[in-house]
Amino acid sequence: MTTTASTAGSPFEYAPAPESRAVVDIASSYGLFIDGEFTPASDSGSFKTVNPATEEVLAEVAEATEEDVDRAVRAARRAQEKVWGPMPGRERAKYLFRIARLLAERSREFAVLETLDNGKPIRESRDVDVPTAAAHFFYYAGWADKLEHAGYGPDPRPHGVAAQVIPWNFPLLMLAWKIAPALATGNTVVLKPAETTPLTALLFADLLRQAELPPGVVNIVTGARATGSALVNHPDVDKIAFTGSTPVGKRIAQEIAGTRKHATLELGGKAANIVFDDAPIDQAIEGIVNGIFFNQGQVCCAGSRLLVQETIAEELVDRLKARLSTLRVGDPMDKNTDVGAINSPQQLARITELTDAGTAEGATRWSPDCELPSSGYWFAPTLFTGVSAAHRIAREEIFGPVLSVLTFRTPAEAVAKANNTPYGLSAGIWTEKGSRILWMADQLRAGVVWSNTFNRFDPTSPFGGYKESGYGREGGRHGLAPYLIEGSTY
Amino acid sequence: MARTTKATASTPRTAPERLGVRKTYKLYVGGKFPRSESGRTYEVTDTKGRFLANVAQGSRKDAREAVVAARAAQAKWAGATAYNRGQVLYRVAEMLEGRREQFVAEVVAGEGLTARQAELAVSEAIDRWVWYAGWTDKVAQVAGSANPVAGPYFNLSSPEPTGVVVCLAPQRSSLLGLVSTIVPPLVTGNAVIVVASEQRPIPAVTLSEVLATSDVPGGVVNVLTGFTKELAPPLASHLDVNALDLAGAVGAEGVVWGELEAAAADSVKRVLRPAVGRRGDDAEPDWTEAPRPQRILAFTETKTVWHPKGV
């Protein structure tokens, strides 16, 4: 497969710079990781995981049944009560530091595997996903022996067994976001990775054995919706952490209503990226591109609604189109690639459906001239202008490389349009005027507000949504609260 | 407003020295005292079954109007300075102090406490109001943080009010429990709709009168009296309500808190569940225990703002 740059005729031609896949061994089949051992599913069921850039089958992965989930929860319970809960915080800390170091040590292996299984550019998995995952373990390791100083009471107690269900867009990073604070606070974990991207979680299980983490402290059950449902509804689970779509989050909240299970939900978003006429335009263009085309737009906090002040809208859109024309779409393993493959055919169909609705509803569609590979799941970076707030592309989460452009005249109108959504995960503000930034940040109903930047993440910084984008926070001191009985308020 | 406890079974044979003036109890919505649009009232008695008053029986429509009033008032209340909110809330405590005796009489009648016990409960309720008033300008310092991210960025997290909060007031503790549920969300700038204790609503009605003449803007607190099983479901499923405090679901006739929580899931509402009792059952907490800021934080969102640093 070749990198399909849209820079035909440009003086800037790139030679292919493929990363080698030799650094990672992919087994032909993987079992479930329960109580420190890999085991097959109780009914020998399995499913395939494919490389979305080529449709090549990478491995067969065991599909956990209700019985397997039960076994994993029981292993987690035993480990929590006998080993991990009673262990002094400073010892737990050392395990987490070990994990952080091993992740950094094996970062290339993880990055390559992530790109093969997910379709994201190697540049992103190498420079963002894996280092940030390691940084999360490093950050929360330091909390494990300082919990009494975190502000959640003098005797912070874990819930017990945490059930964690994570999505396919940042498989390893989401695993780190979930597992690191759970272990630091003395909980044990049963984690279900997404069915399309299970491989880095299974490699992580191997890393845990290398770190000699006691058996049962972390269990990984692969599978699809039925496995996730069995895990969330298991009666002996104390705490649920879910990242994924708003409809599934609502279903989980309904299912655990009336029980004593606590939950944190990180759900969808439809972020407004607001650009004023005095914005630093070059930085804003880069921020917009990063905001919506990072990870093919498959990001819950992606800046999918661009709100531009009317006076500069035309100029900004022209410059944005010029910039999009330089994006290199294609082989995710090429180090020069900016935009990789869409994670699955289902996701591609969803993006296609919504963008077709955009055209049908009267918005103007534009994509740079680029040739997409013939196999794999691909969607060209797409821009819609003439979008109104009523259009589906302005209201529904697309979760793909699709940007809708709307305009506004006054700051108050920008706020009203930005907040006019049931979501409230993130927002962006671009202006040189500091007082306006602070005023806007106050007005926006979003958990994360990026001003003159976008899509920044850090383990010390809380992340999470308002309204239907979910509840609870991950990252930072705030990320400890949901894992401690005294801190949990939901 | 005193207890109207004279037996009504027989008409007095001689004219009384003075005939008591009986009062009509109404709802408190948007700073006004409307009757229920349904026109209904229900009878409230003391713990010995003697008639106390006819109280407005709020309807689903009254509940929806309360949401409209709360939403209209919320932004301005949240936009007030923390110092100002603290002053306004403290002023309410001052006014409660002025009505101590009335509240004591109402708590005696409604909860069946001795005068001494009722005095303690009322004092604690007033002191608790003062305690929460003092949190308005401290909660951001305690619950917020400057985050040392690995890069040249200013990065700050602060708690913000979640919006419109519905409190089911505790069924047993009619004043102390009421204050302990409605003030925490007010601290950060939420607007509150409270469904008063079904059998013991009178302190909540009197509190409405205090609020109406206080500096708390109309709509910031809305008090509904009526049947919890009728008022709670439309509020739990209302798309413009952000959070739910289910304290008063315990002991409310015909109410299952899990059903309310399930209804709330449809709009991803924040839900504060009833407390767990000593035997692991759902329980109304012992409100005399020292309060903690967690009840404030349950109705906040953490907002994190990033900005590059550079020259």
Short mmCIF file of N, CA and C in Angstrom, two decimals, chain A residues 206-324:
data_model
loop_
_atom_site.label_atom_id
_atom_site.label_comp_id
_atom_site.label_asym_id
_atom_site.label_seq_id
_atom_site.Cartn_x
_atom_site.Cartn_y
_atom_site.Cartn_z
N ASP A 206 0.81 -9.32 29.15
CA ASP A 206 2.14 -9.93 29.14
C ASP A 206 3.12 -9.06 29.94
N LEU A 207 2.99 -7.74 29.78
CA LEU A 207 3.85 -6.81 30.51
C LEU A 207 3.61 -6.92 32.02
N LEU A 208 2.35 -7.15 32.40
CA LEU A 208 2.04 -7.29 33.83
C LEU A 208 2.73 -8.51 34.42
N ARG A 209 2.81 -9.56 33.63
CA ARG A 209 3.52 -10.76 34.12
C ARG A 209 5.00 -10.46 34.29
N GLN A 210 5.51 -9.67 33.35
CA GLN A 210 6.91 -9.27 33.43
C GLN A 210 7.15 -8.43 34.70
N ALA A 211 6.16 -7.60 35.03
CA ALA A 211 6.26 -6.75 36.22
C ALA A 211 6.00 -7.55 37.50
N GLU A 212 5.60 -8.81 37.35
CA GLU A 212 5.28 -9.70 38.46
C GLU A 212 4.15 -9.17 39.34
N LEU A 213 3.22 -8.51 38.68
CA LEU A 213 2.03 -8.06 39.40
C LEU A 213 1.29 -9.30 39.91
N PRO A 214 0.83 -9.29 41.17
CA PRO A 214 0.16 -10.49 41.70
C PRO A 214 -1.04 -10.89 40.83
N PRO A 215 -1.24 -12.21 40.66
CA PRO A 215 -2.35 -12.70 39.82
C PRO A 215 -3.69 -12.18 40.31
N GLY A 216 -4.57 -11.85 39.38
CA GLY A 216 -5.92 -11.44 39.74
C GLY A 216 -6.09 -9.95 39.94
N VAL A 217 -5.00 -9.23 40.10
CA VAL A 217 -5.11 -7.78 40.34
C VAL A 217 -5.66 -7.09 39.09
N VAL A 218 -5.16 -7.52 37.93
CA VAL A 218 -5.73 -7.04 36.67
C VAL A 218 -6.12 -8.26 35.83
N ASN A 219 -7.35 -8.29 35.37
CA ASN A 219 -7.83 -9.36 34.50
C ASN A 219 -8.36 -8.71 33.22
N ILE A 220 -8.08 -9.35 32.10
CA ILE A 220 -8.53 -8.77 30.83
C ILE A 220 -9.40 -9.79 30.11
N VAL A 221 -10.65 -9.39 29.91
CA VAL A 221 -11.60 -10.26 29.21
C VAL A 221 -11.96 -9.61 27.88
N THR A 222 -11.63 -10.30 26.80
CA THR A 222 -11.93 -9.76 25.48
C THR A 222 -13.31 -10.24 25.05
N GLY A 223 -13.92 -9.46 24.18
CA GLY A 223 -15.26 -9.82 23.70
C GLY A 223 -15.98 -8.58 23.22
N ALA A 224 -17.23 -8.78 22.86
CA ALA A 224 -18.02 -7.68 22.32
C ALA A 224 -19.06 -7.25 23.35
N ARG A 225 -20.20 -6.84 22.85
CA ARG A 225 -21.23 -6.24 23.68
C ARG A 225 -21.71 -7.16 24.81
N ALA A 226 -21.90 -8.47 24.49
CA ALA A 226 -22.42 -9.40 25.49
C ALA A 226 -21.44 -9.53 26.65
N THR A 227 -20.15 -9.55 26.33
CA THR A 227 -19.14 -9.65 27.38
C THR A 227 -19.17 -8.42 28.27
N GLY A 228 -19.25 -7.25 27.62
CA GLY A 228 -19.31 -5.99 28.38
C GLY A 228 -20.52 -5.94 29.28
N SER A 229 -21.65 -6.41 28.76
CA SER A 229 -22.88 -6.38 29.53
C SER A 229 -22.79 -7.33 30.72
N ALA A 230 -22.21 -8.52 30.49
CA ALA A 230 -22.04 -9.47 31.59
C ALA A 230 -21.15 -8.88 32.69
N LEU A 231 -20.15 -8.13 32.26
CA LEU A 231 -19.22 -7.55 33.23
C LEU A 231 -19.90 -6.45 34.04
N VAL A 232 -20.56 -5.53 33.34
CA VAL A 232 -21.19 -4.40 34.02
C VAL A 232 -22.29 -4.88 34.96
N ASN A 233 -23.01 -5.94 34.55
CA ASN A 233 -24.13 -6.42 35.36
C ASN A 233 -23.75 -7.50 36.37
N HIS A 234 -22.48 -7.84 36.44
CA HIS A 234 -22.08 -8.85 37.41
C HIS A 234 -22.37 -8.34 38.82
N PRO A 235 -23.07 -9.15 39.63
CA PRO A 235 -23.50 -8.65 40.94
C PRO A 235 -22.34 -8.34 41.89
N ASP A 236 -21.17 -8.91 41.65
CA ASP A 236 -20.08 -8.68 42.60
C ASP A 236 -19.10 -7.59 42.14
N VAL A 237 -19.53 -6.78 41.21
CA VAL A 237 -18.71 -5.65 40.78
C VAL A 237 -19.13 -4.43 41.59
N ASP A 238 -18.16 -3.66 42.09
CA ASP A 238 -18.49 -2.52 42.95
C ASP A 238 -18.50 -1.19 42.20
N LYS A 239 -17.65 -1.11 41.20
CA LYS A 239 -17.47 0.18 40.54
C LYS A 239 -17.31 -0.03 39.04
N ILE A 240 -17.98 0.82 38.28
CA ILE A 240 -17.92 0.68 36.83
C ILE A 240 -17.30 1.94 36.25
N ALA A 241 -16.38 1.74 35.33
CA ALA A 241 -15.84 2.88 34.60
C ALA A 241 -16.02 2.58 33.12
N PHE A 242 -16.73 3.43 32.44
CA PHE A 242 -17.04 3.20 31.04
C PHE A 242 -16.65 4.41 30.21
N THR A 243 -15.98 4.17 29.10
CA THR A 243 -15.78 5.20 28.10
C THR A 243 -16.35 4.68 26.80
N GLY A 244 -17.20 5.48 26.18
CA GLY A 244 -17.82 5.05 24.93
C GLY A 244 -18.95 5.97 24.55
N SER A 245 -19.92 5.40 23.85
CA SER A 245 -20.97 6.26 23.29
C SER A 245 -22.00 6.64 24.35
N THR A 246 -22.68 7.77 24.13
CA THR A 246 -23.71 8.22 25.05
C THR A 246 -24.87 7.22 25.16
N PRO A 247 -25.36 6.62 24.04
CA PRO A 247 -26.45 5.65 24.22
C PRO A 247 -26.06 4.47 25.11
N VAL A 248 -24.86 3.94 24.96
CA VAL A 248 -24.44 2.82 25.80
C VAL A 248 -24.26 3.28 27.25
N GLY A 249 -23.73 4.48 27.43
CA GLY A 249 -23.58 5.02 28.78
C GLY A 249 -24.93 5.15 29.48
N LYS A 250 -25.93 5.60 28.75
CA LYS A 250 -27.26 5.73 29.33
C LYS A 250 -27.80 4.35 29.73
N ARG A 251 -27.54 3.37 28.87
CA ARG A 251 -28.03 2.02 29.17
C ARG A 251 -27.38 1.49 30.46
N ILE A 252 -26.08 1.74 30.59
CA ILE A 252 -25.39 1.29 31.80
C ILE A 252 -25.98 1.98 33.03
N ALA A 253 -26.19 3.30 32.92
CA ALA A 253 -26.75 4.04 34.05
C ALA A 253 -28.12 3.48 34.43
N GLN A 254 -28.90 3.08 33.42
CA GLN A 254 -30.21 2.50 33.70
C GLN A 254 -30.07 1.15 34.38
N GLU A 255 -29.14 0.34 33.86
CA GLU A 255 -28.99 -1.02 34.38
C GLU A 255 -28.54 -1.03 35.83
N ILE A 256 -27.74 -0.07 36.23
CA ILE A 256 -27.24 -0.09 37.61
C ILE A 256 -28.08 0.79 38.54
N ALA A 257 -29.15 1.39 38.00
CA ALA A 257 -30.02 2.21 38.85
C ALA A 257 -30.60 1.35 39.95
N GLY A 258 -30.62 1.89 41.15
CA GLY A 258 -31.20 1.15 42.27
C GLY A 258 -30.24 0.17 42.92
N THR A 259 -29.04 0.00 42.33
CA THR A 259 -28.02 -0.84 42.96
C THR A 259 -27.05 0.07 43.71
N ARG A 260 -26.08 -0.53 44.35
CA ARG A 260 -25.06 0.27 45.04
C ARG A 260 -23.75 0.30 44.24
N LYS A 261 -23.84 -0.01 42.96
CA LYS A 261 -22.65 0.11 42.11
C LYS A 261 -22.44 1.58 41.75
N HIS A 262 -21.21 2.02 41.84
CA HIS A 262 -20.90 3.39 41.43
C HIS A 262 -20.38 3.38 40.00
N ALA A 263 -20.60 4.48 39.29
CA ALA A 263 -20.13 4.51 37.90
C ALA A 263 -19.54 5.86 37.54
N THR A 264 -18.54 5.82 36.68
CA THR A 264 -18.12 7.03 35.98
C THR A 264 -18.32 6.75 34.49
N LEU A 265 -18.81 7.75 33.80
CA LEU A 265 -19.10 7.60 32.38
C LEU A 265 -18.39 8.71 31.60
N GLU A 266 -17.61 8.31 30.61
CA GLU A 266 -17.00 9.29 29.69
C GLU A 266 -17.64 9.04 28.34
N LEU A 267 -18.56 9.90 27.95
CA LEU A 267 -19.38 9.62 26.78
C LEU A 267 -19.06 10.55 25.60
N GLY A 268 -20.02 10.74 24.75
CA GLY A 268 -19.76 11.45 23.49
C GLY A 268 -19.59 12.96 23.65
N GLY A 269 -19.29 13.59 22.54
CA GLY A 269 -19.14 15.04 22.54
C GLY A 269 -19.41 15.62 21.17
N LYS A 270 -19.59 16.91 21.12
CA LYS A 270 -19.76 17.61 19.84
C LYS A 270 -19.15 19.00 20.06
N ALA A 271 -17.86 19.01 20.24
CA ALA A 271 -17.19 20.22 20.71
C ALA A 271 -17.23 21.35 19.70
N ALA A 272 -17.41 22.55 20.23
CA ALA A 272 -17.30 23.76 19.42
C ALA A 272 -15.88 24.27 19.51
N ASN A 273 -15.30 24.57 18.36
CA ASN A 273 -14.00 25.21 18.32
C ASN A 273 -14.28 26.63 17.81
N ILE A 274 -14.14 27.63 18.69
CA ILE A 274 -14.64 28.97 18.40
C ILE A 274 -13.48 29.90 18.01
N VAL A 275 -13.56 30.46 16.82
CA VAL A 275 -12.46 31.29 16.33
C VAL A 275 -12.92 32.73 16.15
N PHE A 276 -12.34 33.66 16.91
CA PHE A 276 -12.66 35.08 16.78
C PHE A 276 -11.78 35.75 15.72
N ASP A 277 -12.23 36.93 15.31
CA ASP A 277 -11.50 37.58 14.20
C ASP A 277 -10.11 38.06 14.58
N ASP A 278 -9.82 38.14 15.89
CA ASP A 278 -8.47 38.56 16.27
C ASP A 278 -7.59 37.36 16.63
N ALA A 279 -8.04 36.15 16.27
CA ALA A 279 -7.28 34.95 16.65
C ALA A 279 -5.94 34.91 15.92
N PRO A 280 -4.94 34.28 16.52
CA PRO A 280 -3.69 34.01 15.79
C PRO A 280 -4.00 32.94 14.74
N ILE A 281 -4.16 33.39 13.49
CA ILE A 281 -4.76 32.52 12.48
C ILE A 281 -3.94 31.25 12.20
N ASP A 282 -2.63 31.40 12.09
CA ASP A 282 -1.82 30.21 11.76
C ASP A 282 -1.96 29.14 12.84
N GLN A 283 -1.87 29.60 14.10
CA GLN A 283 -2.02 28.64 15.20
C GLN A 283 -3.42 28.06 15.20
N ALA A 284 -4.41 28.93 14.92
CA ALA A 284 -5.79 28.46 14.94
C ALA A 284 -5.99 27.37 13.88
N ILE A 285 -5.45 27.59 12.69
CA ILE A 285 -5.59 26.58 11.63
C ILE A 285 -5.00 25.25 12.09
N GLU A 286 -3.81 25.29 12.67
CA GLU A 286 -3.20 24.05 13.16
C GLU A 286 -4.05 23.42 14.25
N GLY A 287 -4.60 24.27 15.12
CA GLY A 287 -5.45 23.77 16.21
C GLY A 287 -6.73 23.13 15.70
N ILE A 288 -7.30 23.75 14.67
CA ILE A 288 -8.53 23.20 14.09
C ILE A 288 -8.24 21.83 13.47
N VAL A 289 -7.14 21.77 12.73
CA VAL A 289 -6.77 20.52 12.05
C VAL A 289 -6.50 19.43 13.08
N ASN A 290 -5.71 19.79 14.10
CA ASN A 290 -5.42 18.84 15.17
C ASN A 290 -6.70 18.45 15.90
N GLY A 291 -7.58 19.44 16.06
CA GLY A 291 -8.81 19.22 16.81
C GLY A 291 -9.73 18.21 16.16
N ILE A 292 -9.79 18.17 14.84
CA ILE A 292 -10.76 17.29 14.21
C ILE A 292 -10.13 16.15 13.40
N PHE A 293 -8.89 16.31 12.95
CA PHE A 293 -8.33 15.22 12.14
C PHE A 293 -7.36 14.34 12.91
N PHE A 294 -7.02 14.71 14.14
CA PHE A 294 -6.21 13.84 14.99
C PHE A 294 -6.98 12.53 15.20
N ASN A 295 -6.29 11.42 15.02
CA ASN A 295 -6.92 10.10 15.16
C ASN A 295 -8.15 9.95 14.25
N GLN A 296 -8.05 10.52 13.04
CA GLN A 296 -9.15 10.43 12.05
C GLN A 296 -10.46 10.99 12.60
N GLY A 297 -10.34 11.90 13.57
CA GLY A 297 -11.55 12.49 14.15
C GLY A 297 -12.29 11.54 15.08
N GLN A 298 -11.72 10.38 15.34
CA GLN A 298 -12.37 9.39 16.21
C GLN A 298 -11.98 9.69 17.66
N VAL A 299 -12.42 10.86 18.12
CA VAL A 299 -12.05 11.36 19.43
C VAL A 299 -13.31 11.97 20.03
N CYS A 300 -13.62 11.59 21.28
CA CYS A 300 -14.87 12.09 21.86
C CYS A 300 -14.85 13.60 22.06
N CYS A 301 -13.63 14.17 22.26
CA CYS A 301 -13.56 15.60 22.49
C CYS A 301 -13.14 16.35 21.23
N ALA A 302 -13.24 15.70 20.07
CA ALA A 302 -12.82 16.33 18.81
C ALA A 302 -13.58 17.64 18.57
N GLY A 303 -12.90 18.61 18.00
CA GLY A 303 -13.53 19.91 17.71
C GLY A 303 -14.30 19.82 16.41
N SER A 304 -15.46 19.17 16.45
CA SER A 304 -16.15 18.84 15.22
C SER A 304 -17.04 19.96 14.69
N ARG A 305 -17.31 20.96 15.55
CA ARG A 305 -18.09 22.12 15.08
C ARG A 305 -17.18 23.34 15.11
N LEU A 306 -16.84 23.85 13.96
CA LEU A 306 -16.01 25.05 13.91
C LEU A 306 -16.93 26.26 13.87
N LEU A 307 -16.84 27.11 14.90
CA LEU A 307 -17.64 28.34 14.92
C LEU A 307 -16.69 29.50 14.60
N VAL A 308 -16.89 30.13 13.46
CA VAL A 308 -15.98 31.19 13.03
C VAL A 308 -16.71 32.52 13.02
N GLN A 309 -16.03 33.54 13.50
CA GLN A 309 -16.64 34.87 13.45
C GLN A 309 -16.81 35.26 11.97
N GLU A 310 -18.00 35.77 11.68
CA GLU A 310 -18.42 35.96 10.29
C GLU A 310 -17.41 36.74 9.45
N THR A 311 -16.78 37.76 10.05
CA THR A 311 -15.88 38.64 9.29
C THR A 311 -14.67 37.91 8.72
N ILE A 312 -14.26 36.82 9.34
CA ILE A 312 -13.07 36.12 8.82
C ILE A 312 -13.40 34.74 8.27
N ALA A 313 -14.70 34.42 8.20
CA ALA A 313 -15.07 33.04 7.85
C ALA A 313 -14.53 32.64 6.49
N GLU A 314 -14.68 33.52 5.50
CA GLU A 314 -14.29 33.16 4.14
C GLU A 314 -12.79 32.91 4.06
N GLU A 315 -12.03 33.85 4.63
CA GLU A 315 -10.57 33.73 4.60
C GLU A 315 -10.12 32.47 5.33
N LEU A 316 -10.73 32.24 6.48
CA LEU A 316 -10.32 31.09 7.29
C LEU A 316 -10.60 29.77 6.57
N VAL A 317 -11.77 29.70 5.95
CA VAL A 317 -12.11 28.44 5.25
C VAL A 317 -11.15 28.21 4.08
N ASP A 318 -10.81 29.29 3.36
CA ASP A 318 -9.85 29.14 2.26
C ASP A 318 -8.51 28.60 2.76
N ARG A 319 -8.06 29.18 3.86
CA ARG A 319 -6.75 28.75 4.38
C ARG A 319 -6.82 27.34 4.94
N LEU A 320 -7.98 27.02 5.50
CA LEU A 320 -8.15 25.67 6.03
C LEU A 320 -8.11 24.64 4.90
N LYS A 321 -8.77 24.99 3.78
CA LYS A 321 -8.76 24.07 2.64
C LYS A 321 -7.33 23.87 2.13
N ALA A 322 -6.58 24.96 2.09
CA ALA A 322 -5.19 24.85 1.63
C ALA A 322 -4.41 23.93 2.56
N ARG A 323 -4.66 24.09 3.86
CA ARG A 323 -3.93 23.26 4.82
C ARG A 323 -4.35 21.79 4.71
N LEU A 324 -5.63 21.55 4.52
CA LEU A 324 -6.12 20.16 4.41
C LEU A 324 -5.52 19.48 3.19
#
